[in-house]
Coordinates of C-alpha atoms in Angstrom, one line a residue:
X1 CA 0.0 0.0 0.0
X2 CA 2.7 2.6 0.8
X3 CA 4.7 1.8 -2.4
X4 CA 1.4 2.1 -4.2
X5 CA 0.9 5.7 -2.7
X6 CA 4.7 6.7 -3.3
X7 CA 4.5 5.4 -7.0
X8 CA 1.6 7.9 -6.8
X9 CA 3.4 10.6 -5.4
X10 CA 5.9 10.1 -7.7
X11 CA 3.8 10.1 -11.0
X12 CA 2.0 13.9 -9.7
X13 CA 5.7 15.1 -9.1
X14 CA 6.5 14.0 -12.2
X15 CA 3.6 15.5 -14.0
X16 CA 3.8 18.5 -12.3
X17 CA 7.4 19.1 -13.0
X18 CA 6.8 18.1 -16.5
X19 CA 3.8 20.9 -16.8
X20 CA 6.0 23.5 -15.0
X21 CA 9.1 22.7 -17.4
X22 CA 6.5 22.5 -20.6
X23 CA 5.1 26.0 -19.6
X24 CA 8.3 27.5 -19.6
X25 CA 9.9 26.0 -22.2
X26 CA 11.5 28.6 -24.0
X27 CA 13.9 26.9 -26.1
X28 CA 14.3 27.9 -29.5
X29 CA 13.9 24.4 -30.8
X30 CA 9.9 24.7 -29.5
X31 CA 8.9 27.3 -32.0
X32 CA 7.5 26.2 -35.2
X33 CA 9.6 26.4 -38.3
X34 CA 7.0 28.4 -40.1
X35 CA 6.9 31.3 -37.5
X36 CA 10.6 31.3 -37.4
X37 CA 10.7 31.8 -41.2
X38 CA 12.1 35.6 -42.1
X39 CA 11.4 36.4 -38.5
X40 CA 13.7 38.6 -36.1
X41 CA 11.6 38.0 -33.3
X42 CA 9.2 35.7 -31.9
X43 CA 6.4 36.8 -29.4
X44 CA 6.2 33.6 -27.3
X45 CA 4.1 34.8 -24.6
X46 CA 2.2 38.1 -24.1
X47 CA -0.4 38.2 -22.1
X48 CA -1.9 41.5 -20.9
X49 CA -5.0 41.7 -18.4
X50 CA -6.7 45.4 -18.0
X51 CA -9.0 45.8 -14.9
X52 CA -11.6 48.5 -14.7
X53 CA -12.3 49.5 -11.3
X54 CA -14.7 52.4 -10.6
X55 CA -12.0 55.2 -9.8
X56 CA -9.1 53.4 -10.9
X57 CA -7.5 50.8 -13.8
X58 CA -4.8 48.5 -13.8
X59 CA -2.5 46.3 -16.0
X60 CA -1.0 43.2 -15.7
X61 CA 1.8 42.3 -18.2
X62 CA 3.5 39.1 -18.6
X63 CA 5.4 38.6 -21.9
X64 CA 7.8 36.3 -23.1
X65 CA 9.7 37.4 -26.5
X66 CA 12.5 35.1 -28.6
X67 CA 15.1 37.7 -30.4
X68 CA 16.7 35.5 -33.1
X69 CA 19.0 38.3 -34.3
X70 CA 20.3 41.8 -33.5
X71 CA 17.8 43.4 -35.6
X72 CA 15.4 42.6 -33.2
X73 CA 17.8 43.9 -30.3
X74 CA 15.2 46.9 -29.1
X75 CA 12.5 44.7 -28.1
X76 CA 14.9 42.6 -25.7
X77 CA 15.4 45.7 -23.3
X78 CA 13.1 46.1 -20.6
X79 CA 11.2 49.5 -20.8
X80 CA 8.2 50.3 -18.6
X81 CA 6.2 53.9 -18.8
X82 CA 4.6 55.0 -15.7
X83 CA 3.8 58.0 -13.8
X84 CA 5.0 58.9 -10.1
X85 CA 1.2 58.5 -9.0
X86 CA 0.8 55.0 -10.4
X87 CA 1.7 52.2 -7.9
X88 CA 4.2 49.8 -9.9
X89 CA 4.9 46.0 -9.1
X90 CA 7.8 44.3 -11.1
X91 CA 7.3 40.6 -10.5
X92 CA 9.8 39.0 -13.0
X93 CA 12.5 40.1 -15.4
X94 CA 14.8 36.9 -16.8
X95 CA 17.1 36.5 -19.6
X96 CA 17.3 32.9 -21.4
X97 CA 19.7 31.5 -23.8
X98 CA 18.9 29.7 -26.8
X99 CA 17.7 26.2 -25.1
X100 CA 15.5 28.3 -22.6
X101 CA 18.0 27.9 -19.7
X102 CA 18.0 30.7 -17.8
X103 CA 21.2 32.9 -18.2
X104 CA 20.4 35.6 -15.4
X105 CA 17.7 37.5 -13.6
X106 CA 17.8 41.4 -14.0
X107 CA 18.0 42.7 -10.2
X108 CA 16.0 45.9 -9.4
X109 CA 19.3 47.8 -8.6
X110 CA 20.1 46.9 -12.3
X111 CA 17.0 48.8 -13.7
X112 CA 17.3 52.5 -14.1
X113 CA 14.6 55.0 -14.0
X114 CA 14.3 57.7 -15.9
X115 CA 12.2 60.7 -16.6
X116 CA 11.0 60.7 -20.1
X117 CA 10.5 64.5 -20.3
X118 CA 11.1 66.0 -23.7
X119 CA 13.6 69.3 -24.1
X120 CA 10.5 71.6 -23.9
X121 CA 9.2 70.1 -20.8
X122 CA 10.1 71.6 -17.7
X123 CA 8.4 68.8 -15.5
X124 CA 6.4 65.8 -16.1
X125 CA 5.5 62.8 -13.7
X126 CA 6.2 60.5 -16.6
X127 CA 9.1 58.2 -16.1
X128 CA 10.8 54.9 -17.2
X129 CA 12.0 51.8 -15.9
X130 CA 14.7 50.6 -18.5
X131 CA 17.2 47.9 -18.5
X132 CA 19.8 47.4 -21.5
X133 CA 20.2 43.7 -22.2
X134 CA 23.7 42.8 -24.4
X135 CA 23.6 39.5 -25.4
X136 CA 27.0 37.6 -26.1
X137 CA 25.1 35.8 -28.9
X138 CA 21.9 34.7 -30.4
X139 CA 19.0 33.8 -30.0
X140 CA 18.1 34.7 -26.7
X141 CA 14.4 34.8 -24.9
X142 CA 13.6 37.6 -22.5
X143 CA 10.3 37.6 -19.8
X144 CA 9.3 40.2 -18.3
X145 CA 6.1 40.6 -15.9
X146 CA 4.9 43.7 -14.2
X147 CA 1.7 45.4 -12.7
X148 CA 0.7 49.0 -13.0
X149 CA -2.2 50.6 -10.8
X150 CA -3.2 53.9 -12.3
X151 CA -5.4 56.3 -9.8
X152 CA -7.9 57.3 -12.4
X153 CA -10.6 55.8 -14.9
X154 CA -9.7 57.8 -18.1
X155 CA -8.4 57.2 -21.7
X156 CA -8.0 54.2 -24.1
X157 CA -6.3 50.9 -23.6
X158 CA -4.9 49.6 -26.8
X159 CA -3.6 45.9 -27.4
X160 CA -1.5 44.4 -30.4
X161 CA -0.4 40.7 -30.1
X162 CA 2.6 41.8 -32.4
X163 CA 5.4 44.7 -31.2
X164 CA 7.2 45.2 -34.4
X165 CA 7.4 44.0 -38.3
X166 CA 9.5 40.9 -39.2
X167 CA 8.0 39.3 -35.9
X168 CA 5.5 36.4 -35.6
X169 CA 3.4 35.0 -32.4
X170 CA 3.1 31.8 -31.0
X171 CA 0.4 32.6 -28.1
X172 CA -0.8 35.8 -27.0
X173 CA -3.9 37.3 -25.3
X174 CA -5.9 40.3 -24.1
X175 CA -8.1 40.2 -21.3
X176 CA -10.8 43.0 -19.7
X177 CA -11.8 42.1 -16.2
X178 CA -14.8 44.3 -15.6
X179 CA -16.3 43.4 -12.2
X180 CA -18.3 46.4 -11.8
X181 CA -19.9 45.8 -15.1
X182 CA -18.7 49.8 -16.6
X183 CA -19.9 50.4 -19.8
X184 CA -17.1 50.0 -22.2
X185 CA -16.9 50.7 -25.9
X186 CA -15.0 48.3 -28.2
X187 CA -13.1 49.0 -31.7
X188 CA -10.9 45.9 -33.6
X189 CA -8.7 46.1 -36.6
X190 CA -7.1 43.6 -38.9
X191 CA -8.3 40.4 -36.5
X192 CA -7.0 37.3 -37.9
X193 CA -9.7 34.7 -38.6
X194 CA -8.5 32.2 -36.0
X195 CA -8.8 34.6 -33.0
X196 CA -10.7 33.0 -30.1
X197 CA -13.3 35.5 -28.6
X198 CA -14.7 34.8 -25.6
X199 CA -17.6 37.5 -23.7
X200 CA -18.8 37.1 -20.2
X201 CA -20.8 39.4 -18.3
X202 CA -18.1 41.1 -15.9
X203 CA -15.6 40.9 -19.1
X204 CA -14.2 39.9 -22.7
X205 CA -10.9 37.9 -23.8
X206 CA -8.9 38.0 -27.0
X207 CA -6.7 34.8 -27.8
X208 CA -4.0 34.5 -30.8
X209 CA -2.1 31.7 -31.7
X210 CA 0.1 30.8 -34.4
X211 CA 0.5 34.5 -36.6
X212 CA 3.0 34.9 -39.1
X213 CA 5.1 37.7 -39.7
X214 CA 4.1 41.4 -40.9
X215 CA 6.5 42.3 -43.8
X216 CA 7.6 46.2 -44.6
X217 CA 7.4 46.4 -48.4
X218 CA 8.0 49.4 -50.6
X219 CA 4.9 51.4 -50.8
X220 CA 2.7 49.2 -48.6
X221 CA 0.5 50.8 -45.8
X222 CA 2.3 51.4 -42.5
X223 CA 2.7 48.8 -39.7
X224 CA 0.7 50.7 -37.5
X225 CA -2.3 50.4 -40.4
X226 CA -2.2 46.5 -40.7
X227 CA -1.2 44.9 -37.6
X228 CA -4.1 43.4 -35.6
X229 CA -5.2 45.5 -32.6
X230 CA -7.7 46.1 -29.8
X231 CA -8.7 49.1 -28.1
X232 CA -11.2 49.4 -24.9
X233 CA -12.7 52.7 -24.1
X234 CA -14.7 53.0 -20.7
X235 CA -17.7 55.4 -21.0
X236 CA -17.2 56.6 -17.4
X237 CA -14.6 58.8 -16.2
X238 CA -13.0 59.2 -12.8
X239 CA -10.1 61.8 -12.5
X240 CA -8.9 63.5 -9.3
X241 CA -12.2 65.2 -8.1
X242 CA -13.7 65.2 -11.6
X243 CA -15.9 62.4 -12.5
X244 CA -17.9 62.2 -15.9
X245 CA -18.9 60.2 -19.0
X246 CA -17.5 59.2 -21.9
X247 CA -20.2 57.6 -23.9
X248 CA -21.0 60.3 -26.5
X249 CA -18.5 63.3 -27.7
X250 CA -20.6 65.8 -26.3
X251 CA -20.6 64.1 -22.9
X252 CA -16.7 64.1 -23.2
X253 CA -15.9 67.4 -24.3
X254 CA -18.5 68.6 -21.1
X255 CA -16.0 66.8 -19.2
X256 CA -12.9 68.6 -20.6
X257 CA -15.0 72.1 -20.1
X258 CA -15.1 71.4 -16.5
X259 CA -11.7 71.2 -15.8
X260 CA -11.4 74.8 -16.8
X261 CA -14.4 75.8 -15.3
X262 CA -12.8 77.5 -12.3
X263 CA -10.6 80.0 -14.1
X264 CA -11.1 83.5 -12.9
X265 CA -9.8 84.8 -16.2
X266 CA -7.5 87.7 -17.1
X267 CA -7.0 90.7 -14.4
X268 CA -8.7 94.1 -15.4
X269 CA -5.4 95.9 -16.1
X270 CA -4.7 93.1 -18.6
X271 CA -8.3 93.3 -20.2
X272 CA -7.9 97.2 -20.5
X273 CA -4.4 96.7 -22.4
X274 CA -6.1 94.2 -24.6
X275 CA -9.2 97.0 -25.7
X276 CA -6.5 99.8 -26.1
X277 CA -4.5 97.4 -28.7
X278 CA -7.4 96.5 -30.6
X279 CA -9.2 100.0 -30.6
X280 CA -7.7 100.9 -34.1
X281 CA -9.3 97.4 -35.7
X282 CA -12.5 97.8 -37.7
X283 CA -13.4 94.1 -38.0
X284 CA -13.4 91.3 -35.7
X285 CA -11.0 89.4 -37.9
X286 CA -8.5 92.2 -37.6
X287 CA -9.0 92.0 -33.6
X288 CA -8.2 88.2 -33.9
X289 CA -4.9 88.6 -35.8
X290 CA -3.9 91.7 -33.7
X291 CA -4.1 89.4 -30.3
X292 CA -2.5 86.6 -32.1
X293 CA 0.7 88.0 -33.1
X294 CA 0.4 89.9 -29.5
X295 CA 0.1 86.3 -28.1
X296 CA 2.9 84.8 -30.1
X297 CA 4.9 87.8 -29.3
X298 CA 5.3 87.3 -25.5
X299 CA 4.8 83.4 -25.0
X300 CA 6.8 80.4 -25.5
X301 CA 5.9 76.8 -25.3
X302 CA 6.7 74.8 -22.4
X303 CA 5.4 71.7 -20.9
X304 CA 4.5 71.3 -17.6
X305 CA 2.4 67.8 -16.9
X306 CA 1.9 65.9 -13.5
X307 CA -1.6 64.3 -12.7
X308 CA -4.6 65.8 -13.8
X309 CA -2.4 68.7 -15.4
X310 CA -1.6 66.6 -18.3
X311 CA -5.1 67.4 -19.4
X312 CA -6.1 70.2 -17.4
X313 CA -5.0 73.6 -18.4
X314 CA -3.3 76.1 -16.1
X315 CA -4.9 79.5 -14.9
X316 CA -4.7 82.0 -17.9
X317 CA -3.5 84.5 -15.2
X318 CA -0.6 82.5 -14.8
X319 CA 0.2 82.3 -18.0
X320 CA -0.2 86.1 -18.6
X321 CA 2.2 86.9 -15.7
X322 CA 4.8 83.9 -16.7
X323 CA 4.7 84.2 -20.6
X324 CA 4.9 80.3 -21.1
X325 CA 3.0 77.0 -21.4
X326 CA 1.6 74.3 -22.8
X327 CA -0.9 73.8 -25.9
X328 CA -3.4 73.6 -23.3
X329 CA -2.3 76.5 -21.5
X330 CA -1.6 79.1 -24.6
X331 CA -4.9 78.0 -26.3
X332 CA -6.9 78.8 -23.4
X333 CA -5.0 82.1 -22.8
X334 CA -5.4 83.0 -26.5
X335 CA -9.1 82.5 -25.5
X336 CA -8.9 84.6 -22.4
X337 CA -7.5 87.6 -25.0
X338 CA -10.2 87.4 -27.1
X339 CA -12.7 87.3 -24.6
X340 CA -11.4 90.6 -23.3
X341 CA -12.6 92.0 -26.3
X342 CA -16.2 90.4 -26.8
X343 CA -14.9 87.9 -29.3
X344 CA -16.0 84.1 -28.7
X345 CA -13.9 81.3 -29.5
X346 CA -13.6 77.6 -28.7
X347 CA -10.8 75.1 -27.4
X348 CA -10.3 72.2 -29.3
X349 CA -8.2 69.0 -29.0
X350 CA -6.6 67.1 -31.7
X351 CA -4.2 64.5 -32.7
X352 CA -1.5 66.3 -33.9
X353 CA 1.7 64.9 -36.2
X354 CA 2.6 64.5 -40.0
X355 CA 2.2 60.9 -39.9
X356 CA -0.1 60.3 -37.2
X357 CA -3.4 61.9 -37.3
X358 CA -5.8 58.8 -37.1
X359 CA -8.9 58.7 -34.6
X360 CA -11.8 56.5 -34.5
X361 CA -15.0 58.7 -34.3
X362 CA -16.9 56.0 -32.5
X363 CA -14.6 55.6 -29.8
X364 CA -15.7 58.1 -27.7
X365 CA -12.7 59.1 -25.3
X366 CA -9.1 60.3 -25.1
X367 CA -7.6 60.1 -28.5
X368 CA -6.1 63.3 -28.9
X369 CA -2.6 64.8 -27.9
X370 CA -2.8 68.4 -28.7
X371 CA -4.8 71.8 -28.4
X372 CA -5.5 74.6 -30.7
X373 CA -8.3 77.5 -31.1
X374 CA -11.4 77.9 -33.4
X375 CA -12.8 81.3 -33.8
X376 CA -16.0 80.8 -35.7
X377 CA -16.7 84.1 -37.3
X378 CA -20.0 85.0 -39.2
X379 CA -18.5 83.9 -42.6
X380 CA -16.0 81.9 -41.7
X381 CA -14.1 79.9 -39.3
X382 CA -10.5 80.6 -38.1
X383 CA -7.8 78.4 -36.8
X384 CA -4.7 79.4 -34.4
X385 CA -1.9 77.0 -33.5
X386 CA -0.7 78.7 -30.3
X387 CA 2.3 76.9 -29.5
X388 CA 4.5 78.5 -32.3
X389 CA 6.3 82.3 -32.7
X390 CA 6.4 82.1 -36.1
X391 CA 3.1 80.2 -37.3
X392 CA 1.1 82.4 -39.9
X393 CA -2.1 83.9 -38.7
X394 CA -5.1 81.2 -39.5
X395 CA -2.9 78.3 -40.5
X396 CA -2.2 74.9 -39.2
X397 CA 0.1 73.2 -41.4
X398 CA 0.8 69.8 -41.7
X399 CA 1.0 69.0 -37.7
X400 CA -3.1 69.6 -37.2
X401 CA -4.3 70.1 -40.8
X402 CA -7.4 67.7 -42.6
X403 CA -8.4 65.7 -39.7
X404 CA -11.0 65.4 -36.8
X405 CA -10.9 67.7 -33.9
X406 CA -13.5 68.0 -31.1
X407 CA -14.5 71.5 -30.3
X408 CA -15.1 71.7 -26.4
X409 CA -18.1 73.4 -25.1
X410 CA -20.3 72.9 -21.6
X411 CA -23.0 72.3 -24.4
X412 CA -22.9 71.1 -28.0
X413 CA -19.4 69.4 -28.2
X414 CA -18.6 68.1 -31.6
X415 CA -16.1 66.5 -34.0
X416 CA -15.6 69.0 -36.5
X417 CA -12.7 68.9 -39.5
X418 CA -9.6 71.1 -39.5
X419 CA -8.7 72.8 -43.0
X420 CA -7.6 70.9 -45.6
X421 CA -5.0 72.7 -48.0
X422 CA -5.2 71.8 -51.8
X423 CA -2.7 71.6 -54.9
X424 CA -3.7 75.2 -55.2
X425 CA -2.4 76.5 -51.9
X426 CA 0.5 74.4 -51.6
X427 CA 3.5 75.3 -54.2
X428 CA 7.1 76.4 -54.2
X429 CA 7.9 79.2 -56.8
X430 CA 11.1 80.2 -57.8
X431 CA 12.3 83.2 -60.2
X432 CA 16.0 84.2 -60.4
X433 CA 18.1 86.3 -62.8
X434 CA 21.5 84.6 -63.8
X435 CA 24.4 87.0 -64.8
X436 CA 27.4 86.2 -66.4
X437 CA 31.1 88.5 -66.3
X438 CA 34.5 88.1 -66.6
X439 CA 34.6 87.1 -62.6
X440 CA 31.9 84.4 -62.7
X441 CA 28.4 84.8 -62.2
X442 CA 25.7 86.0 -59.8
X443 CA 22.1 85.4 -59.3
X444 CA 19.2 87.3 -57.6
X445 CA 15.7 86.5 -57.0
X446 CA 12.8 85.0 -54.6
X447 CA 11.9 81.6 -53.5
X448 CA 8.0 81.7 -52.6
X449 CA 6.8 78.8 -50.5
X450 CA 3.2 78.6 -49.8
X451 CA 0.7 76.4 -47.9
X452 CA 2.1 73.2 -46.4
X453 CA 5.3 73.8 -47.9
X454 CA 6.2 76.8 -46.1
X455 CA 5.6 74.7 -42.8
X456 CA 9.4 73.8 -42.2
X457 CA 10.7 77.0 -43.6
X458 CA 8.9 79.3 -41.2
X459 CA 10.8 77.6 -38.4
X460 CA 13.9 78.8 -40.4
X461 CA 13.0 82.6 -40.0
X462 CA 14.1 82.9 -36.6
X463 CA 17.3 80.6 -36.4
X464 CA 20.5 82.6 -35.8
X465 CA 22.3 84.0 -39.0
X466 CA 24.9 81.3 -39.1
X467 CA 22.0 78.5 -39.0
X468 CA 20.5 80.4 -41.7
X469 CA 23.2 80.3 -44.1
X470 CA 23.8 76.2 -43.3
X471 CA 20.1 75.5 -44.0
X472 CA 20.5 77.5 -47.2
X473 CA 23.7 75.3 -48.1
X474 CA 21.9 72.4 -47.4
X475 CA 18.5 73.2 -49.5
X476 CA 20.0 74.8 -52.5
X477 CA 21.6 72.0 -55.1
X478 CA 24.1 74.5 -56.7
X479 CA 27.8 74.0 -56.2
X480 CA 30.1 76.6 -54.9
X481 CA 28.2 80.0 -54.1
X482 CA 28.8 82.5 -51.5
X483 CA 25.7 84.2 -50.2
X484 CA 25.6 88.0 -50.7
X485 CA 22.1 88.5 -49.1
X486 CA 19.6 86.4 -47.3
X487 CA 16.0 87.8 -46.3
X488 CA 12.7 86.2 -45.3
X489 CA 9.4 88.2 -45.4
X490 CA 7.6 86.4 -42.7
X491 CA 4.4 84.6 -43.0
X492 CA 3.0 87.1 -40.3
X493 CA 2.7 89.7 -42.6
X494 CA 1.4 87.2 -45.9
X495 CA -1.2 84.7 -44.3
X496 CA -0.9 81.7 -46.8
X497 CA 3.1 82.6 -48.0
X498 CA 6.3 83.2 -47.0
X499 CA 9.0 84.8 -49.4
X500 CA 12.8 84.3 -49.3
X501 CA 15.0 87.0 -50.9
X502 CA 18.4 85.7 -51.9
X503 CA 21.5 87.0 -54.1
X504 CA 24.4 84.8 -54.6
X505 CA 27.7 84.9 -56.2
X506 CA 28.3 81.6 -58.1
X507 CA 32.1 80.4 -59.1
X508 CA 32.2 77.9 -61.5
X509 CA 28.7 77.8 -62.4
X510 CA 28.7 78.5 -66.1
X511 CA 31.1 76.4 -68.2
X512 CA 32.3 77.0 -72.1
X513 CA 33.8 79.9 -73.6
X514 CA 33.4 82.6 -75.8
X515 CA 30.0 82.8 -77.5
X516 CA 28.8 79.4 -76.1
X517 CA 28.4 78.9 -72.4
X518 CA 26.5 75.7 -70.9
X519 CA 24.2 76.0 -67.7
X520 CA 23.6 73.1 -65.6
X521 CA 20.1 72.6 -65.1
X522 CA 19.3 71.9 -61.2

């Protein structure tokens, strides 16, 4: 009897050991060959659990990625982004060799904790835990497990089984836990046919397996556009002392409007100064232009973001005294300047970026990263970018043109499209006269930039002379020249164009002698 019990115990131990071994088998030989073909990395396991609470959210992430070659080395490094107000627990950080044997555990003391504030940020509570992996050989597997608790219920959670192109996926899952039954909106894109979706009353899950690599090809859509993706947006908001709904754009806009409802506005002295400044203007449009240029002349962009300050503007009186702020601060300040002369303007949030502007209109929640101003006049609406000292009046540029923006109001918030600049508005016109003499050649003329084509050039107008000369040297496809004169006629005086006056001495530009001269066409 004792022998039988002992054998049963050994069988159980062997089975338990086998299950444990199998569960953590990160050897490269256990990856199906079709998943290794053409791949730089393989997701062995990616499990993300997103939990909703009445006033907080949490994310539990457990991943293991096999790095097959140096091209995917960036994916091996430990990077955990968090805020100082979050609760972060790191459960596991382990590196394995090609046979799945543990090389080392990354200790907490080996993890660096950095601020992720950019050069234009004075202070931010956003940080990153980082540890660099330097393998002696390939392949290796990295396994990371951590949990973050956010003290708010706000925003959208994104999940994709892929982390990069030329990566295959062995197993991945995304789980939504919703014990409080908070209303939630979902958006999915490019999901494979073999995804397993399980829905229950407190939550939902998606499970992926054996996904082939996503390749990058010339002229193909970007990786972001074709990768499978799941987005989850709670319809309830709880952030600091503020609560609201995000079931419609109107309600979400109402929540954003409340963040600025306690602002006392500008001082009486400032209001009087602004009225005097615009007293000679005959139209509201002229007043808007004068005050926009006034705002540009005395403010500059600096980001300060911590806690709810990441979405709540600073008081306009503070911006008026200090002369700086981020996009939220400067936009609300511009609105206050206009209010002082009895012109109504609207705060608007938008997803900015030249190649990163897509939002999902049906997913009503935080999808924006920038603030601008809309001034609705009887015959037209003006749009103002308030973070630039050189942006022309009523011009947005590639950063925020032709995309959805949310007009934020106490009542009646709605999605609208920002202006689109067509082919007739976007141009570069060059007009130069070439002169030849015994000493060489010279040229004099202008380059006129219109619409989106003046976007980058506008920033050159405020550079020091030395940097402007370096820019000209890079831009002109002319060898061996000397700049005699360089002058910008700023877009501030011409709303839709920027003119560069240029005079050059050209050496060895013409070739030939006597009556025959050859001119190289650039």
